[in-house]
Amino acid sequence: MPTSSDPTVTTAAADVVLPAHLHARPAGHLAQAAARFLSSVTLRHQDRTVDAAGILALLGLGATAGSTVTLQAEGPDAETAVRALAEILATAE
């Protein structure tokens, strides 16, 4: 995974195929989890990118079951954040 020029800041990304629509419950879990990390985390669906810590922004993406979304994080715990959040998305109901 690419690393920025600052050795304490890393960048990580992962694609996840959603098993269910990104509705209120999984969006809430994702936003709460994203807010716990020091890294800045975004979620991309089609041509839109939003802050993963914002539940309304996540709901506004309109990501449906079977859609592929991309998580991207930048910061000191980026890799951990992407792994944890990808797991939340991959197991959404």
PDB file of C-alpha atoms in Angstrom:
ATOM      1  CA  MET A   1       0.000   0.000   0.000  1.00  0.00           C
ATOM      2  CA  PRO A   2       1.336   3.448  -0.841  1.00  0.00           C
ATOM      3  CA  THR A   3       2.870   5.545   1.874  1.00  0.00           C
ATOM      4  CA  SER A   4       3.098   9.333   1.957  1.00  0.00           C
ATOM      5  CA  SER A   5       6.369  11.215   2.546  1.00  0.00           C
ATOM      6  CA  ASP A   6       5.581  11.387   6.281  1.00  0.00           C
ATOM      7  CA  PRO A   7       6.555   7.982   7.734  1.00  0.00           C
ATOM      8  CA  THR A   8       3.794   8.198  10.377  1.00  0.00           C
ATOM      9  CA  VAL A   9       1.052   8.727   7.791  1.00  0.00           C
ATOM     10  CA  THR A  10      -0.026   5.863   5.566  1.00  0.00           C
ATOM     11  CA  THR A  11      -2.668   5.458   2.935  1.00  0.00           C
ATOM     12  CA  ALA A  12      -4.772   2.329   2.535  1.00  0.00           C
ATOM     13  CA  ALA A  13      -7.682   1.381   0.305  1.00  0.00           C
ATOM     14  CA  ALA A  14      -9.975  -1.592  -0.260  1.00  0.00           C
ATOM     15  CA  ASP A  15     -12.883  -2.456  -2.541  1.00  0.00           C
ATOM     16  CA  VAL A  16     -15.887  -4.164  -0.930  1.00  0.00           C
ATOM     17  CA  VAL A  17     -18.952  -5.681  -2.608  1.00  0.00           C
ATOM     18  CA  LEU A  18     -21.940  -4.898  -0.411  1.00  0.00           C
ATOM     19  CA  PRO A  19     -24.008  -7.939   0.604  1.00  0.00           C
ATOM     20  CA  ALA A  20     -26.941  -5.639   1.525  1.00  0.00           C
ATOM     21  CA  HIS A  21     -28.084  -2.081   0.896  1.00  0.00           C
ATOM     22  CA  LEU A  22     -26.197   0.590   2.827  1.00  0.00           C
ATOM     23  CA  HIS A  23     -29.222   1.551   4.923  1.00  0.00           C
ATOM     24  CA  ALA A  24     -29.400   3.179   8.372  1.00  0.00           C
ATOM     25  CA  ARG A  25     -28.131   0.305  10.520  1.00  0.00           C
ATOM     26  CA  PRO A  26     -24.917  -0.549   8.606  1.00  0.00           C
ATOM     27  CA  ALA A  27     -24.304   3.128   7.847  1.00  0.00           C
ATOM     28  CA  GLY A  28     -24.572   3.888  11.564  1.00  0.00           C
ATOM     29  CA  HIS A  29     -22.158   1.105  12.481  1.00  0.00           C
ATOM     30  CA  LEU A  30     -19.723   2.280   9.814  1.00  0.00           C
ATOM     31  CA  ALA A  31     -19.905   5.951  10.839  1.00  0.00           C
ATOM     32  CA  GLN A  32     -19.386   5.151  14.530  1.00  0.00           C
ATOM     33  CA  ALA A  33     -16.429   2.902  13.775  1.00  0.00           C
ATOM     34  CA  ALA A  34     -14.853   5.401  11.342  1.00  0.00           C
ATOM     35  CA  ALA A  35     -15.049   8.155  13.955  1.00  0.00           C
ATOM     36  CA  ARG A  36     -12.882   6.082  16.329  1.00  0.00           C
ATOM     37  CA  PHE A  37      -9.840   6.198  14.042  1.00  0.00           C
ATOM     38  CA  LEU A  38      -7.286   8.987  13.796  1.00  0.00           C
ATOM     39  CA  SER A  39      -7.122   8.542  10.029  1.00  0.00           C
ATOM     40  CA  SER A  40      -9.386  10.380   7.623  1.00  0.00           C
ATOM     41  CA  VAL A  41     -11.633   7.741   6.031  1.00  0.00           C
ATOM     42  CA  THR A  42     -13.728   8.150   2.886  1.00  0.00           C
ATOM     43  CA  LEU A  43     -16.154   5.866   1.088  1.00  0.00           C
ATOM     44  CA  ARG A  44     -16.582   6.054  -2.688  1.00  0.00           C
ATOM     45  CA  HIS A  45     -19.527   4.724  -4.682  1.00  0.00           C
ATOM     46  CA  GLN A  46     -19.738   5.411  -8.416  1.00  0.00           C
ATOM     47  CA  ASP A  47     -18.715   9.071  -8.821  1.00  0.00           C
ATOM     48  CA  ARG A  48     -19.339  10.208  -5.220  1.00  0.00           C
ATOM     49  CA  THR A  49     -16.932  10.235  -2.290  1.00  0.00           C
ATOM     50  CA  VAL A  50     -18.045  10.996   1.269  1.00  0.00           C
ATOM     51  CA  ASP A  51     -16.602  11.110   4.777  1.00  0.00           C
ATOM     52  CA  ALA A  52     -17.176   7.656   6.265  1.00  0.00           C
ATOM     53  CA  ALA A  53     -17.821   9.182   9.701  1.00  0.00           C
ATOM     54  CA  GLY A  54     -20.945  11.002   8.444  1.00  0.00           C
ATOM     55  CA  ILE A  55     -24.059   8.837   8.570  1.00  0.00           C
ATOM     56  CA  LEU A  56     -26.172  11.160   6.417  1.00  0.00           C
ATOM     57  CA  ALA A  57     -23.440  11.335   3.792  1.00  0.00           C
ATOM     58  CA  LEU A  58     -23.202   7.536   3.771  1.00  0.00           C
ATOM     59  CA  LEU A  59     -26.956   7.178   3.352  1.00  0.00           C
ATOM     60  CA  GLY A  60     -26.854   9.721   0.529  1.00  0.00           C
ATOM     61  CA  LEU A  61     -24.536   7.503  -1.510  1.00  0.00           C
ATOM     62  CA  GLY A  62     -27.411   5.212  -2.409  1.00  0.00           C
ATOM     63  CA  ALA A  63     -25.162   2.136  -2.415  1.00  0.00           C
ATOM     64  CA  THR A  64     -27.235  -0.994  -2.929  1.00  0.00           C
ATOM     65  CA  ALA A  65     -26.642  -4.719  -2.479  1.00  0.00           C
ATOM     66  CA  GLY A  66     -24.126  -5.986  -5.008  1.00  0.00           C
ATOM     67  CA  SER A  67     -22.526  -2.560  -5.436  1.00  0.00           C
ATOM     68  CA  THR A  68     -18.788  -2.181  -5.114  1.00  0.00           C
ATOM     69  CA  VAL A  69     -17.645   0.615  -2.810  1.00  0.00           C
ATOM     70  CA  THR A  70     -14.089   1.770  -2.140  1.00  0.00           C
ATOM     71  CA  LEU A  71     -12.826   2.608   1.321  1.00  0.00           C
ATOM     72  CA  GLN A  72      -9.800   4.869   1.520  1.00  0.00           C
ATOM     73  CA  ALA A  73      -8.002   6.062   4.632  1.00  0.00           C
ATOM     74  CA  GLU A  74      -5.057   8.333   5.235  1.00  0.00           C
ATOM     75  CA  GLY A  75      -3.403   8.699   8.596  1.00  0.00           C
ATOM     76  CA  PRO A  76      -1.397   6.851  11.233  1.00  0.00           C
ATOM     77  CA  ASP A  77      -3.897   3.970  11.543  1.00  0.00           C
ATOM     78  CA  ALA A  78      -5.088   3.845   7.929  1.00  0.00           C
ATOM     79  CA  GLU A  79      -4.472   0.147   7.334  1.00  0.00           C
ATOM     80  CA  THR A  80      -6.227  -0.852  10.554  1.00  0.00           C
ATOM     81  CA  ALA A  81      -9.141   1.455   9.765  1.00  0.00           C
ATOM     82  CA  VAL A  82      -9.631   0.066   6.262  1.00  0.00           C
ATOM     83  CA  ARG A  83      -9.489  -3.542   7.487  1.00  0.00           C
ATOM     84  CA  ALA A  84     -12.008  -2.909  10.298  1.00  0.00           C
ATOM     85  CA  LEU A  85     -14.415  -0.888   8.167  1.00  0.00           C
ATOM     86  CA  ALA A  86     -14.217  -3.320   5.245  1.00  0.00           C
ATOM     87  CA  GLU A  87     -15.255  -6.081   7.651  1.00  0.00           C
ATOM     88  CA  ILE A  88     -18.283  -4.021   8.763  1.00  0.00           C
ATOM     89  CA  LEU A  89     -19.332  -3.459   5.161  1.00  0.00           C
ATOM     90  CA  ALA A  90     -18.705  -7.047   4.082  1.00  0.00           C
ATOM     91  CA  THR A  91     -20.933  -8.408   6.853  1.00  0.00           C
ATOM     92  CA  ALA A  92     -23.716  -5.787   6.617  1.00  0.00           C
ATOM     93  CA  GLU A  93     -27.268  -7.107   6.785  1.00  0.00           C
TER      94      GLU A  93
END
